[in-house]
Amino acid sequence: MSLHLPTLYAVWTGIDIVIGLAFWVQHRRLPHVGGLGWWALACLTHTIASIAMSVRPLLPAWVGLPLSNLLFTLTFALLWVGFRAYLGLSARRVMTGVLALILVEWPVMVFFIEVVDSLPARQLLWIGTNLALLLLMIGDARTHRPWPVPVEFRTLGWVLWLQVAILLGYLLLGVVLQRPFLPTVTLLTFSFLIAYLLCALAFQCLLMLRLRDEAQAARAVQRQREADLQRLVDNLDAGVMVFHPDHTLWRMNTAARRFLTWSEGGADGVVPEPSYESWRMLDESGQPLRRHDRPFERVLITGQPVHDVVVGLPIDGGARLRWALCSGYPESDSQGGLRRVVLTFIDITAMKDAQSEQKALEARLSQSQKMQALGTLAGGVAHDFNNILTAILGNADLAREDLTADAPAHESLGEISTAARRGRELVRQILTFSRQQPLARARVPLAAVVVESCALLRAALPPQVQLVQTLSPSLPEVSGDATQLQQVLVNLGTNALHALPARGGSIELALDSVPVSAAPFARLPPALAQACREAGQPALRLRVIDDGCGMDEAVQHRMFEPFFTTKPVGQGTGLGLSVVLGIVEAHGGHIEVCSTPQTGTTITLWLPPLPIDEATAEDKPVTMPAVENPQPRPTPPAPSEAVPHILYLDDDDTLVFLVRRLLERRGYRVTALSVQTDALAALREHPGEFALLLTDYNMPGMSGLEVAREALAIDPRLPVAVASGYITDELQAEARAAGVREVVFKTDAVEQFCEIVARLVSSSPN
C-alpha cells in the first residue's frame, strides 16, 4: 500500500492542532508546570511547517524549501526547550543558541539550493541539526532524571532514540543509498508521525508523573500538617472531641482521654469507649442535663456554635465527678451541610472545688459574723442584764434575812432567786458561746471528764435507755477547762436522749486516740493536725453515738446556729450546740457530724493533746459556783472604830442601794457613790480611811480600770477590785497591769460576793 504525502501532512496537521490545544489548555490550568506552553508552541510550529511543505511548490525554491526545513528544526528545538523547562532548567541560553543555529542554517541551506544545488548536502545539514537537538534532549533526560528512574522517563528515552533511529535511517536511504526522494520523504514523514504521537504521549506521561508527584507531596504535606495539628491538639490542656452527626466519635485528643479516664492508646475490643448517648451529664445544680440542653444536641438542632456550658461528668462509675466548661462548633462541608461537631472543654474541677470551698468558707464566715454580732450584743446586754439580776438576787436574799424562819414569803422569794439564777446561767451560756468568757485552763484527763459526765447523765436517764462508755487506756491529757468540757458532754448527751424514741435506745460515749498515720487524721483541720504533730501525740477522739431519729441535711446545716432548735416552744433555748461549738473551738478542737434520718447520729469531737513534758499554768477568772437559796448568815456588828470602811462605785443606783444595804448588814461602813469624780474626791479627802475600793468596770466616762489607776495613784496601798458582768482574758490582763487585786463576777450569789469582800478587806494594810 502506497502512502500519499499530502494526506500525511493533512493528518499530521490535525494531530498537531489537537495535541497543541491539549498542551495549551493544560498550560492554562497548570501554569506552575513548566514546558507545557513550549510544547504547545512546538505543535503550532510543526503545523506551520506542514503547511509550508504543502505550499512549497508555489513558492520560490530558496524560500519554500529552507522555510519548511527550518520550521521542522525549530519544532525539535522547542520540544527540547519545553523539556528543559519541565526539568526546571534554564531555557534562555538554549533559545539563544537555537536562534543562532537557525540564522546560520538559513543562508547555508540557500547556498546549497541556489549556488550549489546539492540534495545530499541539504539532507545532511537538516539531519545533522535535528540529530544534534535530539541527542542534547537525550543528554538532559539522562542527566536530570530522578532516581529510581520512573517508567515515564524510560519511555521518553525510548521515543527519543526511536527518532534518532528514524533520522539515521533517512540518512542511510536518502544520502548513502540515494533512494528516490519522494518515497523516502513519505516514509520519513510517516515514521516521524508515529514517533511524534509517541513523543506527545511520553510528554503527557511526564505531565501525569509531575501531577502524581505533586499529589503525593501534597498528601505528605497534608499528613505532616495533620500530624503536627494532632500533636498540637494532643498537647493542649483543653479536651477536644470530634463527632459525626450520628453521635459516633471520630477523633479526640489526649487531654480528653485523661479527663474521661479513658485509655490514652484508644479503645480496644475488650473495653470499648462509651458512646456519647450513654454519657451522664449534670448541670451546675447536680441534676441530670436534659438531652436538648447538651452542647452536642444544641449544635445539631441550631447549627450554631454553643459557648461556655458548664457540664458535670460522673466518672469511674459515679465515684467521682468532674466539671468542664464545654463549647461546641459545627464543621460544615463544601455544600454547607453539617459534616462534624467539634466539642472542646476545659477541666474546671479544681475551680468548682475551690468555689465549693469558698462557699463553705463564706458560710463559716457568715456563721462567725453571726457569733461575733451576738457576742457583741451579749457583751453590751450582759452589763445591764447582770445589774438587774444582781439587784433581784441581792434584794431577795436581803428580804429573806428580814423574814422569820416560818414566814410564807420564803417560798416566793426562793422562786424569785431561782428564776434570777436561771437568767444568770442563760447569760453565761451566751457569753460562753460567744467566747467572751475565758477558759480556766489546766491539765485535764479527758477520761475522767467522760466518767463524771456519764455519772451525771445516768442519773437523768430513764430505765429503758442504755448508757455505754468506752474508754481506751493510756490516753494523753488535754489543756482546757474541765467544767466546760463536762458541759459539752452533758449537752450532747441530753440532745442524744431527746433524739431517742419513746421505747428507748442507747447512748454511747467513746473516747480513744487516732495516731498521725491513721486515715481519719487526714480529715482534721491543718491547725489541729499541726498541733498534734508538734505535741508528738495522737489526736483525741470523743464520740457521742445514739440510735435515735437522726437529722436531715437541712437540720445538720443549721444545728450550730444560735437560737435554732427543733424542740417545741418553751422547751429549749437553741444555745446548747452553739455553746458546744464555742467551747470545742476555744479548746482548739474540731467537730464532725454524721447523721442519717431514722438511723442515728454520731458527733465526733477532736481535741489536741497536751505534750507530756508541758506544764499548764492555771489562769482563770474569779467565778464562784452557784448556791441555790443560801441561808442568811448575818454578821454581828463590830465596834465602830474597828469597822472597815468600804468605798463602792457603780453607775446603777439600784446596785448602789443594794450593795450599801448588803454590806452594812454584814457590819461594814459603806460609802456608795455613782459618780467617778465623787469617789476619787472621797479618796483624796480621807486618805488611808478606806479598806477597799470596789468599782464597776463598764461605766460612762471613766471605766473602772481608769478609776482604779487614779485611786492607786492617790493611795498605792489601797486594795482595789473591779466588778463586771462578763470577764475576758483581756480584761484580766489589763486589770493586773493596773494593779487591781481581783476581778469579781457581778452576778455571784450574795454569800459568795460577801466572802470576796471579806477576803479583800482582810488583806488591806489598814
PDB file of C-alpha atoms in Angstrom, residues 394-410 413 630-634 657-658 661-662 664-666:
ATOM      1  CA  GLY A 394     -29.471  40.598 146.392  1.00  0.00           C
ATOM      2  CA  ASN A 395     -32.792  42.070 147.387  1.00  0.00           C
ATOM      3  CA  ALA A 396     -34.365  38.624 147.523  1.00  0.00           C
ATOM      4  CA  ASP A 397     -31.633  37.460 149.898  1.00  0.00           C
ATOM      5  CA  LEU A 398     -31.999  40.585 151.992  1.00  0.00           C
ATOM      6  CA  ALA A 399     -35.737  40.086 152.114  1.00  0.00           C
ATOM      7  CA  ARG A 400     -35.307  36.535 153.347  1.00  0.00           C
ATOM      8  CA  GLU A 401     -32.997  37.789 156.055  1.00  0.00           C
ATOM      9  CA  ASP A 402     -35.668  40.220 157.189  1.00  0.00           C
ATOM     10  CA  LEU A 403     -38.293  37.472 157.488  1.00  0.00           C
ATOM     11  CA  THR A 404     -38.774  34.989 160.249  1.00  0.00           C
ATOM     12  CA  ALA A 405     -37.933  31.397 159.521  1.00  0.00           C
ATOM     13  CA  ASP A 406     -41.604  30.360 159.259  1.00  0.00           C
ATOM     14  CA  ALA A 407     -42.721  33.267 157.089  1.00  0.00           C
ATOM     15  CA  PRO A 408     -44.763  32.122 153.998  1.00  0.00           C
ATOM     16  CA  ALA A 409     -42.859  34.571 151.752  1.00  0.00           C
ATOM     17  CA  HIS A 410     -39.726  32.422 151.900  1.00  0.00           C
ATOM     18  CA  LEU A 413     -38.543  34.639 147.408  1.00  0.00           C
ATOM     19  CA  PRO A 630     -28.371  30.154 150.715  1.00  0.00           C
ATOM     20  CA  GLN A 631     -29.364  30.633 154.315  1.00  0.00           C
ATOM     21  CA  PRO A 632     -28.596  34.111 155.572  1.00  0.00           C
ATOM     22  CA  ARG A 633     -25.676  34.408 157.929  1.00  0.00           C
ATOM     23  CA  PRO A 634     -25.781  37.900 159.373  1.00  0.00           C
ATOM     24  CA  PHE A 657     -28.561  50.969 147.120  1.00  0.00           C
ATOM     25  CA  LEU A 658     -28.359  47.141 147.210  1.00  0.00           C
ATOM     26  CA  ARG A 661     -27.575  47.639 152.438  1.00  0.00           C
ATOM     27  CA  LEU A 662     -25.900  44.278 151.893  1.00  0.00           C
ATOM     28  CA  GLU A 664     -23.913  47.375 156.093  1.00  0.00           C
ATOM     29  CA  ARG A 665     -25.914  44.373 157.193  1.00  0.00           C
ATOM     30  CA  ARG A 666     -22.604  42.468 157.291  1.00  0.00           C
TER      31      ARG A 666
END
